[in-house]
C-alpha cells in the first residue's frame, strides 16, 4: 500500500511538472490555486463587531477570503475595525435594517476611513461604497457632501422603491421590507412584500410585479417618515463546487491544459477519444451554502407585519427542503419586542437547531480591550487622574447563557446575546461560537509593567513627588473637573478616540467641548450605565469648534441619549457652516428637535462691540452653565474654526484652542488663564506638514501657552502616528514643568495640573520601546519627503 502511494505521488509530481512546463511556454506560470481554488470563497464567517449596547456600537460583519459586508454600522465601527485589524477598505456593501442613528451613525466615519486608506495607498478607486438602507440615508450623505464634511466620499445608496436582490460570488441577499401598520390615515399593511419570486431584480408580491410596484408607490405617496419600512435580509451563501481531484483526473486520462479549468468550473468535457468526462466525476462533492437571516422589528407598529411576513415562511419548520432551514438568525430587534409573546411565537416557528443571536441594548459589551489595558497601566501611576474603567462590559452573563423562550419545551430556540468578536463559522465547517475572544487580564498587565527596567524605582519617585506637592496644595476645589474623552486627531485609534472633552462645572452642570464619533461610548466606559444617565442629564451645552468630522459626528448620539432621560433642552454652539447639516439631523430625528437650542459661535465672539441681543444670549447661556463668561475667537484652521474660553464662578479661566496653527487670537483670549488645552497634532520634525494642514507642532503649542502666560498647558489632538506617547522636545528652552500630555479617560481638576508634568518620566519608561519605533517612523517619513 505504501509502495502504491509513493508511485502515485511520483506520477502526480511528474504530472504537475509537465503542466508547469506547458503553461510556462504560454507565459502563464502554474499556480496550484489554479487547480484547487474557486471564485466562491473557501472561508466565510459572521462576526459581532458592535453588540448593540446602550452606549456602544451596533454592527455585524461578514468576513470572507477577500471581501467584507456590514450589517448595520453604528458609531464606533471605524475604531473597533482598527483595533481588530478588520480592513474597511475591503467592505463591499453595507446593509442597514432600520435608518436610525444607532444603526448608521458610524457610516460617515467608515467612509472617511476608506477614503483615507485609498489616499495613503495612492489607489484611485472608482467604485462607490454600496449601501442598502431604508429611510433618508441617501439624503444624509448628500448633506454631508454639500456641507463639505465628507466632500471626497464615493457612496451610492439604493432607492427605497428600487430595492433589489443583491447577488455576487459570495452570496445572494434578499431584501424584505416590513411596513408598519398605522391608523386609517395610512395604508394597512395586510399586503406583504416578499421577494420569494424575483424578476428583473425587483421585489414581487405573489409573482405580480406590477401589483408590488403600485403598492410601494402608494405607500411612498401616502406615508410620512414614520411609515417608512425597515429591512430584514435573507442571506444564502453560494454553493461551492468541489475542488478538482488530481488522482481522478489521472484515472480518466486527462492531459494537462485548459481542459482542467473547464472541469474545475463545472463544465463537462469530451476527450480526444470521444470519452465524456463530467465535472462531478473528477471533483470532490460540492458544498451547500448556509442560510442566515438578519432581522429587525424596531417597534410594535411593525410587529404584526413582521411575524406574518410570508418571505420567512419557507425557512420555518415543516418546509419540504431542510437546506432552507437557516443556520442562524441575527436579531437587531429591541428587547421589549423580543419579549413580546408574538415575537417569541415567531422565533419558535424555526427549527430548534437554528441559533439565534441578539444584538441590542440588552448587551453591555463595549468591545475594546486595548483601552482597559492602557488605563490599568496608567492607573498605577495615579488612580485618581487615571481611574479604573467600568469592566462590567466583559461580564455580561446573557452572552454565555442560553435564554430559552419556553424553558419547558425541549425544542425551544437556542438564544444567545452578542459580544464583540463572537464568531459564527459558516464555511468550511459550521460552528456557532458562544464566546468572544476579548477579555481583561489585569495580572498580565501588571507583569508587563514589572518587566520594565527601573520601573519600580521610577514609580516610587513619582509617588514621592506627588505626595510632596499634595502637602503644599492651596487650591483643592473639586470643580471644575475635566474628563478627556478623546485626544487623537482625524481618525480614532484603539487607544485614542477623536476630540471630545467633558468639562464638569459642578455636580449638576457640564459642557462638552467637541463631540466626536463614539463620545457616548467613551462616557459609558468611564461611568457605566447607571451613572451615565446622570452625567448625560448634566450636559447643558455642547460646543463644536469647526466643521471637520472628527469633532462633531458624535453629536447626534449624545443628543438622542440625553433626550431619552430628560426634556431639558441642550444648547448646541456651532459654526454657521454646519447649520445645514445640523438642521438636517434635527429633521431626520424629529423627536429631538425641541430638545436643542442652536447658537452660532459667531455670536459668542470676544473683542467686538456687543449688541443687546448677543449680550442677552451670552447672559442666558452663562446662567444655564453656572459660569461667569463664555467667549469664542476665530482661529487659523479651516473656514469658520473657533477657539473658546470659559470663566468660572471662582474666577478660574480655561481656554480650548480647537484645531489651529499658532495664532494671536487664541493668545489674546487666553491671557493669564489657568489652563490652556491646545492641539499639538504634529511632532516638531513635521513642521512643514503642520503648516500645510494648518495644525500646531508640540513646541508651537507650548510656546502659545508661554506667550499667553498660561499657568498650565495641556497638549491634545495628537496624530494617530503618536498614540501612546507623543514626544515632547527635551533639548529646548521651553518650561516643561507647566506642560502635560492628555490621555483618553484622564480626570483632573485645576489643583491636580501640577501632577501631570511629573508623570512624564514614568510614561517614557513605560513606552520606551514605542518611542524608539515612533522616532524611526518619523525619520523614514522625512526621508521619503526629501
Short mmCIF file of N, CA and C in Angstrom, two decimals, residues 299-440:
data_model
loop_
_atom_site.label_atom_id
_atom_site.label_comp_id
_atom_site.label_asym_id
_atom_site.label_seq_id
_atom_site.Cartn_x
_atom_site.Cartn_y
_atom_site.Cartn_z
N UNK A 299 -40.35 48.26 16.54
CA UNK A 299 -41.42 48.68 17.46
C UNK A 299 -42.67 47.85 17.20
N UNK A 300 -43.67 48.01 18.06
CA UNK A 300 -44.91 47.25 17.92
C UNK A 300 -45.65 47.61 16.64
N UNK A 301 -45.42 48.80 16.10
CA UNK A 301 -46.07 49.19 14.84
C UNK A 301 -45.74 48.22 13.72
N UNK A 302 -44.55 47.61 13.79
CA UNK A 302 -44.09 46.71 12.73
C UNK A 302 -44.35 45.24 13.06
N UNK A 303 -44.77 44.94 14.27
CA UNK A 303 -44.74 43.57 14.75
C UNK A 303 -45.67 42.64 13.97
N UNK A 304 -46.94 43.05 13.75
CA UNK A 304 -47.87 42.17 13.03
C UNK A 304 -47.40 41.92 11.60
N UNK A 305 -46.92 42.97 10.94
CA UNK A 305 -46.40 42.79 9.58
C UNK A 305 -45.19 41.88 9.57
N UNK A 306 -44.37 42.00 10.59
CA UNK A 306 -43.13 41.22 10.67
C UNK A 306 -43.44 39.74 10.84
N UNK A 307 -44.26 39.38 11.81
CA UNK A 307 -44.49 37.96 12.11
C UNK A 307 -45.31 37.28 11.04
N UNK A 308 -46.08 38.07 10.25
CA UNK A 308 -46.89 37.49 9.18
C UNK A 308 -46.18 37.51 7.83
N UNK A 309 -44.95 37.97 7.79
CA UNK A 309 -44.22 38.11 6.53
C UNK A 309 -44.00 36.73 5.90
N UNK A 310 -44.57 36.53 4.70
CA UNK A 310 -44.51 35.22 4.06
C UNK A 310 -43.12 34.85 3.57
N UNK A 311 -42.24 35.85 3.41
CA UNK A 311 -40.89 35.53 2.94
C UNK A 311 -40.13 34.67 3.94
N UNK A 312 -40.51 34.74 5.22
CA UNK A 312 -39.83 33.94 6.23
C UNK A 312 -40.37 32.50 6.27
N UNK A 313 -41.58 32.28 5.73
CA UNK A 313 -42.27 31.01 5.93
C UNK A 313 -41.49 29.82 5.38
N UNK A 314 -40.87 29.99 4.21
CA UNK A 314 -40.18 28.85 3.61
C UNK A 314 -38.93 28.44 4.39
N UNK A 315 -38.56 29.23 5.39
CA UNK A 315 -37.38 28.90 6.20
C UNK A 315 -37.77 28.43 7.60
N UNK A 316 -39.06 28.19 7.82
CA UNK A 316 -39.52 27.77 9.13
C UNK A 316 -39.81 26.28 9.16
N UNK A 317 -40.20 25.79 10.31
CA UNK A 317 -40.45 24.36 10.48
C UNK A 317 -41.47 23.87 9.45
N UNK A 318 -41.28 22.60 9.03
CA UNK A 318 -42.23 22.00 8.12
C UNK A 318 -41.93 22.23 6.67
N UNK A 319 -40.85 22.95 6.37
CA UNK A 319 -40.51 23.15 4.95
C UNK A 319 -40.06 21.83 4.36
N UNK A 320 -40.33 21.64 3.05
CA UNK A 320 -40.01 20.37 2.41
C UNK A 320 -38.51 20.15 2.25
N UNK A 321 -37.76 21.23 2.11
CA UNK A 321 -36.32 21.12 1.89
C UNK A 321 -35.58 21.58 3.14
N UNK A 322 -34.89 20.68 3.79
CA UNK A 322 -34.19 21.03 5.02
C UNK A 322 -33.04 22.00 4.78
N UNK A 323 -32.56 22.07 3.55
CA UNK A 323 -31.48 23.01 3.24
C UNK A 323 -31.94 24.45 3.37
N UNK A 324 -33.25 24.67 3.42
CA UNK A 324 -33.78 26.02 3.57
C UNK A 324 -33.85 26.46 5.02
N UNK A 325 -33.56 25.55 5.95
CA UNK A 325 -33.52 25.95 7.36
C UNK A 325 -32.31 26.84 7.62
N UNK A 326 -32.49 28.02 8.18
CA UNK A 326 -31.33 28.89 8.45
C UNK A 326 -30.45 28.31 9.54
N UNK A 327 -29.15 28.46 9.35
CA UNK A 327 -28.23 28.02 10.40
C UNK A 327 -28.32 28.95 11.61
N UNK A 328 -28.51 30.24 11.35
CA UNK A 328 -28.64 31.19 12.45
C UNK A 328 -29.48 32.38 12.02
N UNK A 329 -30.05 33.06 13.01
CA UNK A 329 -30.80 34.29 12.80
C UNK A 329 -30.22 35.35 13.72
N UNK A 330 -29.85 36.48 13.15
CA UNK A 330 -29.31 37.58 13.94
C UNK A 330 -30.41 38.61 14.10
N UNK A 331 -30.73 38.93 15.35
CA UNK A 331 -31.83 39.85 15.67
C UNK A 331 -31.27 41.19 16.11
N UNK A 332 -31.59 42.26 15.38
CA UNK A 332 -31.31 43.61 15.83
C UNK A 332 -32.53 44.22 16.52
N UNK A 333 -33.47 43.39 16.84
CA UNK A 333 -34.74 43.80 17.44
C UNK A 333 -34.55 44.24 18.89
N UNK A 334 -35.20 45.33 19.33
CA UNK A 334 -35.09 45.77 20.73
C UNK A 334 -35.64 44.71 21.68
N UNK A 335 -35.16 44.74 22.91
CA UNK A 335 -35.52 43.71 23.87
C UNK A 335 -37.01 43.71 24.19
N UNK A 336 -37.63 44.88 24.24
CA UNK A 336 -39.06 44.92 24.58
C UNK A 336 -39.90 44.22 23.52
N UNK A 337 -39.45 44.18 22.28
CA UNK A 337 -40.17 43.46 21.24
C UNK A 337 -39.83 41.97 21.29
N UNK A 338 -38.58 41.64 21.57
CA UNK A 338 -38.21 40.23 21.70
C UNK A 338 -38.99 39.57 22.83
N UNK A 339 -39.29 40.34 23.87
CA UNK A 339 -40.06 39.80 25.00
C UNK A 339 -41.54 39.69 24.70
N UNK A 340 -41.99 40.26 23.58
CA UNK A 340 -43.40 40.20 23.20
C UNK A 340 -43.78 38.77 22.82
N UNK A 341 -44.97 38.33 23.26
CA UNK A 341 -45.41 36.95 23.00
C UNK A 341 -45.46 36.64 21.51
N UNK A 342 -45.90 37.60 20.70
CA UNK A 342 -45.98 37.38 19.26
C UNK A 342 -44.60 37.12 18.66
N UNK A 343 -43.62 37.87 19.12
CA UNK A 343 -42.27 37.70 18.58
C UNK A 343 -41.70 36.35 19.02
N UNK A 344 -41.97 35.97 20.26
CA UNK A 344 -41.49 34.67 20.76
C UNK A 344 -42.08 33.52 19.95
N UNK A 345 -43.38 33.63 19.65
CA UNK A 345 -44.02 32.58 18.86
C UNK A 345 -43.39 32.51 17.47
N UNK A 346 -43.05 33.69 16.92
CA UNK A 346 -42.40 33.71 15.60
C UNK A 346 -41.06 33.00 15.66
N UNK A 347 -40.30 33.24 16.71
CA UNK A 347 -39.00 32.58 16.85
C UNK A 347 -39.15 31.07 16.97
N UNK A 348 -40.22 30.64 17.64
CA UNK A 348 -40.47 29.21 17.84
C UNK A 348 -40.83 28.48 16.55
N UNK A 349 -41.16 29.22 15.51
CA UNK A 349 -41.54 28.59 14.24
C UNK A 349 -40.33 28.06 13.48
N UNK A 350 -39.14 28.44 13.90
CA UNK A 350 -37.94 27.97 13.22
C UNK A 350 -37.44 26.68 13.85
N UNK A 351 -36.66 25.96 13.10
CA UNK A 351 -36.12 24.68 13.57
C UNK A 351 -35.34 24.88 14.87
N UNK A 352 -35.43 23.93 15.75
CA UNK A 352 -34.76 24.04 17.06
C UNK A 352 -33.25 24.03 16.93
N UNK A 353 -32.72 23.60 15.78
CA UNK A 353 -31.27 23.61 15.57
C UNK A 353 -30.77 24.96 15.08
N UNK A 354 -31.69 25.87 14.78
CA UNK A 354 -31.30 27.21 14.35
C UNK A 354 -30.87 28.03 15.55
N UNK A 355 -29.69 28.66 15.44
CA UNK A 355 -29.19 29.52 16.51
C UNK A 355 -29.76 30.93 16.35
N UNK A 356 -30.02 31.59 17.48
CA UNK A 356 -30.50 32.97 17.48
C UNK A 356 -29.49 33.83 18.24
N UNK A 357 -28.99 34.85 17.58
CA UNK A 357 -28.04 35.77 18.21
C UNK A 357 -28.66 37.16 18.26
N UNK A 358 -28.69 37.75 19.45
CA UNK A 358 -29.36 39.03 19.63
C UNK A 358 -28.33 40.14 19.81
N UNK A 359 -28.46 41.17 19.00
CA UNK A 359 -27.60 42.35 19.08
C UNK A 359 -28.51 43.53 19.40
N UNK A 360 -28.59 43.89 20.67
CA UNK A 360 -29.46 45.00 21.06
C UNK A 360 -28.99 45.62 22.36
N UNK A 361 -29.79 46.54 22.89
CA UNK A 361 -29.40 47.32 24.05
C UNK A 361 -29.31 46.50 25.33
N UNK A 362 -29.74 45.24 25.29
CA UNK A 362 -29.65 44.39 26.49
C UNK A 362 -28.23 43.92 26.74
N UNK A 363 -27.36 44.06 25.75
CA UNK A 363 -25.95 43.71 25.91
C UNK A 363 -25.21 44.84 26.61
N UNK A 364 -24.05 44.52 27.15
CA UNK A 364 -23.23 45.54 27.80
C UNK A 364 -21.84 45.66 27.21
N UNK A 365 -21.47 44.76 26.30
CA UNK A 365 -20.10 44.73 25.78
C UNK A 365 -19.79 45.99 24.97
N UNK A 366 -18.69 46.68 25.33
CA UNK A 366 -18.27 47.88 24.61
C UNK A 366 -17.07 47.61 23.70
N UNK A 367 -16.63 46.37 23.67
CA UNK A 367 -15.77 45.95 22.57
C UNK A 367 -14.27 45.99 22.72
N UNK A 368 -13.71 47.02 23.35
CA UNK A 368 -12.27 47.21 23.27
C UNK A 368 -11.55 46.71 24.53
N UNK A 369 -10.54 45.89 24.32
CA UNK A 369 -9.67 45.52 25.44
C UNK A 369 -8.52 46.52 25.57
N UNK A 370 -8.07 47.09 24.46
CA UNK A 370 -6.88 47.93 24.46
C UNK A 370 -7.03 49.11 25.41
N UNK A 371 -8.21 49.73 25.45
CA UNK A 371 -8.38 50.90 26.32
C UNK A 371 -8.31 50.49 27.79
N UNK A 372 -8.80 49.30 28.12
CA UNK A 372 -8.75 48.83 29.50
C UNK A 372 -7.31 48.51 29.91
N UNK A 373 -6.56 47.93 29.00
CA UNK A 373 -5.16 47.63 29.31
C UNK A 373 -4.38 48.90 29.57
N UNK A 374 -4.52 49.89 28.69
CA UNK A 374 -3.76 51.12 28.87
C UNK A 374 -4.18 51.84 30.15
N UNK A 375 -5.50 51.91 30.40
CA UNK A 375 -5.96 52.62 31.59
C UNK A 375 -5.50 51.93 32.86
N UNK A 376 -5.44 50.60 32.84
CA UNK A 376 -4.98 49.88 34.02
C UNK A 376 -3.52 50.19 34.31
N UNK A 377 -2.71 50.28 33.27
CA UNK A 377 -1.29 50.60 33.45
C UNK A 377 -1.13 52.03 33.97
N UNK A 378 -1.91 52.96 33.41
CA UNK A 378 -1.80 54.35 33.85
C UNK A 378 -2.37 54.54 35.25
N UNK A 379 -3.34 53.73 35.60
CA UNK A 379 -3.93 53.79 36.94
C UNK A 379 -2.90 53.57 38.03
N UNK A 380 -1.87 52.77 37.73
CA UNK A 380 -0.79 52.52 38.69
C UNK A 380 -0.04 53.82 38.99
N UNK A 381 0.02 54.73 38.01
CA UNK A 381 0.74 55.98 38.21
C UNK A 381 -0.04 56.92 39.14
N UNK A 382 -1.34 57.05 38.88
CA UNK A 382 -2.16 57.92 39.72
C UNK A 382 -3.62 57.48 39.59
N UNK A 383 -4.16 56.82 40.62
CA UNK A 383 -5.50 56.23 40.49
C UNK A 383 -6.63 57.24 40.36
N UNK A 384 -6.40 58.50 40.75
CA UNK A 384 -7.46 59.50 40.62
C UNK A 384 -7.43 60.17 39.25
N UNK A 385 -6.24 60.41 38.74
CA UNK A 385 -6.14 61.00 37.40
C UNK A 385 -6.48 59.97 36.33
N UNK A 386 -6.14 58.71 36.60
CA UNK A 386 -6.46 57.62 35.67
C UNK A 386 -7.33 56.58 36.39
N UNK A 387 -8.58 56.91 36.68
CA UNK A 387 -9.45 55.96 37.41
C UNK A 387 -9.76 54.73 36.56
N UNK A 388 -10.06 53.64 37.24
CA UNK A 388 -10.38 52.40 36.54
C UNK A 388 -11.67 52.58 35.72
N UNK A 389 -11.70 51.95 34.57
CA UNK A 389 -12.89 51.99 33.73
C UNK A 389 -13.88 50.92 34.17
N UNK A 390 -15.12 51.07 33.73
CA UNK A 390 -16.16 50.11 34.07
C UNK A 390 -15.94 48.82 33.29
N UNK A 391 -15.64 47.75 34.00
CA UNK A 391 -15.29 46.49 33.33
C UNK A 391 -16.46 45.52 33.24
N UNK A 392 -17.66 45.94 33.67
CA UNK A 392 -18.79 45.01 33.62
C UNK A 392 -19.16 44.64 32.19
N UNK A 393 -18.63 45.39 31.21
CA UNK A 393 -18.93 45.06 29.82
C UNK A 393 -18.27 43.75 29.40
N UNK A 394 -17.39 43.21 30.24
CA UNK A 394 -16.78 41.92 29.94
C UNK A 394 -17.39 40.80 30.78
N UNK A 395 -18.46 41.15 31.52
CA UNK A 395 -19.03 40.17 32.44
C UNK A 395 -20.53 40.02 32.24
N UNK A 396 -20.99 40.10 31.01
CA UNK A 396 -22.41 40.02 30.71
C UNK A 396 -22.84 38.56 30.64
N UNK A 397 -23.57 38.09 31.66
CA UNK A 397 -23.96 36.69 31.72
C UNK A 397 -24.89 36.29 30.57
N UNK A 398 -25.65 37.26 30.08
CA UNK A 398 -26.57 36.95 28.99
C UNK A 398 -25.84 36.46 27.75
N UNK A 399 -24.59 36.78 27.65
CA UNK A 399 -23.84 36.42 26.45
C UNK A 399 -23.37 34.98 26.44
N UNK A 400 -23.43 34.31 27.58
CA UNK A 400 -22.91 32.95 27.63
C UNK A 400 -23.97 31.95 28.07
N UNK A 401 -25.15 32.44 28.39
CA UNK A 401 -26.21 31.54 28.82
C UNK A 401 -27.30 31.49 27.77
N UNK A 402 -27.77 30.28 27.48
CA UNK A 402 -28.85 30.12 26.53
C UNK A 402 -30.16 30.58 27.16
N UNK A 403 -30.83 31.53 26.54
CA UNK A 403 -32.08 32.07 27.07
C UNK A 403 -33.25 31.49 26.27
N UNK A 404 -33.90 30.48 26.79
CA UNK A 404 -34.98 29.83 26.06
C UNK A 404 -36.27 30.61 26.15
N UNK A 405 -37.00 30.64 25.03
CA UNK A 405 -38.31 31.29 25.01
C UNK A 405 -39.28 30.51 25.89
N UNK A 406 -39.24 29.22 25.79
CA UNK A 406 -40.13 28.36 26.58
C UNK A 406 -39.27 27.26 27.19
N UNK A 407 -38.91 27.43 28.44
CA UNK A 407 -37.95 26.51 29.06
C UNK A 407 -38.51 25.11 29.23
N UNK A 408 -39.83 24.95 29.12
CA UNK A 408 -40.43 23.62 29.29
C UNK A 408 -40.37 22.82 27.99
N UNK A 409 -40.07 23.47 26.90
CA UNK A 409 -40.08 22.84 25.59
C UNK A 409 -38.66 22.50 25.16
N UNK A 410 -38.39 21.22 24.94
CA UNK A 410 -37.04 20.81 24.53
C UNK A 410 -36.67 21.37 23.17
N UNK A 411 -37.68 21.70 22.36
CA UNK A 411 -37.42 22.20 21.02
C UNK A 411 -37.41 23.72 20.95
N UNK A 412 -37.33 24.37 22.10
CA UNK A 412 -37.30 25.84 22.10
C UNK A 412 -35.99 26.33 21.49
N UNK A 413 -36.01 27.53 20.94
CA UNK A 413 -34.82 28.02 20.21
C UNK A 413 -33.63 28.27 21.11
N UNK A 414 -32.47 28.21 20.48
CA UNK A 414 -31.21 28.47 21.18
C UNK A 414 -30.87 29.96 21.00
N UNK A 415 -30.98 30.71 22.10
CA UNK A 415 -30.84 32.16 22.01
C UNK A 415 -29.62 32.61 22.80
N UNK A 416 -28.79 33.44 22.15
CA UNK A 416 -27.59 33.97 22.79
C UNK A 416 -27.52 35.47 22.54
N UNK A 417 -26.85 36.17 23.45
CA UNK A 417 -26.68 37.62 23.31
C UNK A 417 -25.23 37.90 22.94
N UNK A 418 -25.03 38.82 22.00
CA UNK A 418 -23.75 39.00 21.34
C UNK A 418 -22.71 39.77 22.13
N UNK A 419 -21.47 39.41 21.88
CA UNK A 419 -20.30 40.14 22.36
C UNK A 419 -19.37 40.42 21.19
N UNK A 420 -18.57 41.45 21.32
CA UNK A 420 -17.62 41.78 20.26
C UNK A 420 -16.67 40.61 19.98
N UNK A 421 -16.51 40.31 18.72
CA UNK A 421 -15.67 39.24 18.17
C UNK A 421 -16.26 37.85 18.36
N UNK A 422 -17.48 37.77 18.88
CA UNK A 422 -18.15 36.47 18.88
C UNK A 422 -18.33 36.04 17.43
N UNK A 423 -18.02 34.78 17.12
CA UNK A 423 -17.89 34.35 15.73
C UNK A 423 -18.81 33.19 15.41
N UNK A 424 -19.40 33.25 14.23
CA UNK A 424 -20.20 32.15 13.70
C UNK A 424 -19.52 31.69 12.41
N UNK A 425 -18.93 30.52 12.44
CA UNK A 425 -18.27 29.97 11.26
C UNK A 425 -19.32 29.36 10.33
N UNK A 426 -19.31 29.77 9.08
CA UNK A 426 -20.27 29.25 8.10
C UNK A 426 -19.62 28.35 7.07
N UNK A 427 -18.31 28.49 6.87
CA UNK A 427 -17.58 27.69 5.90
C UNK A 427 -16.10 27.75 6.23
N UNK A 428 -15.35 26.67 6.16
CA UNK A 428 -15.72 25.37 5.61
C UNK A 428 -16.54 24.51 6.56
N UNK A 429 -16.38 24.72 7.88
CA UNK A 429 -17.14 23.95 8.85
C UNK A 429 -18.00 24.89 9.68
N UNK A 430 -19.23 24.50 9.92
CA UNK A 430 -20.13 25.34 10.68
C UNK A 430 -19.82 25.22 12.18
N UNK A 431 -19.79 26.38 12.82
CA UNK A 431 -19.60 26.38 14.27
C UNK A 431 -20.15 27.69 14.84
N UNK A 432 -21.05 27.56 15.79
CA UNK A 432 -21.62 28.75 16.44
C UNK A 432 -20.86 29.00 17.73
N UNK A 433 -19.99 30.01 17.72
CA UNK A 433 -19.23 30.33 18.93
C UNK A 433 -20.09 31.07 19.93
N UNK A 434 -19.97 30.72 21.20
CA UNK A 434 -20.77 31.37 22.24
C UNK A 434 -19.95 32.34 23.08
N UNK A 435 -18.68 32.49 22.74
CA UNK A 435 -17.81 33.40 23.49
C UNK A 435 -17.10 34.35 22.53
N UNK A 436 -16.72 35.49 23.06
CA UNK A 436 -15.83 36.36 22.30
C UNK A 436 -14.40 36.04 22.70
N UNK A 437 -13.45 36.58 21.97
CA UNK A 437 -12.04 36.30 22.27
C UNK A 437 -11.37 37.42 23.05
N UNK A 438 -12.14 38.44 23.45
CA UNK A 438 -11.55 39.55 24.19
C UNK A 438 -11.87 39.41 25.66
N UNK A 439 -10.92 39.77 26.48
CA UNK A 439 -11.09 39.69 27.93
C UNK A 439 -10.06 40.59 28.59
N UNK A 440 -10.26 40.82 29.88
CA UNK A 440 -9.32 41.63 30.65
C UNK A 440 -8.45 40.71 31.49
#
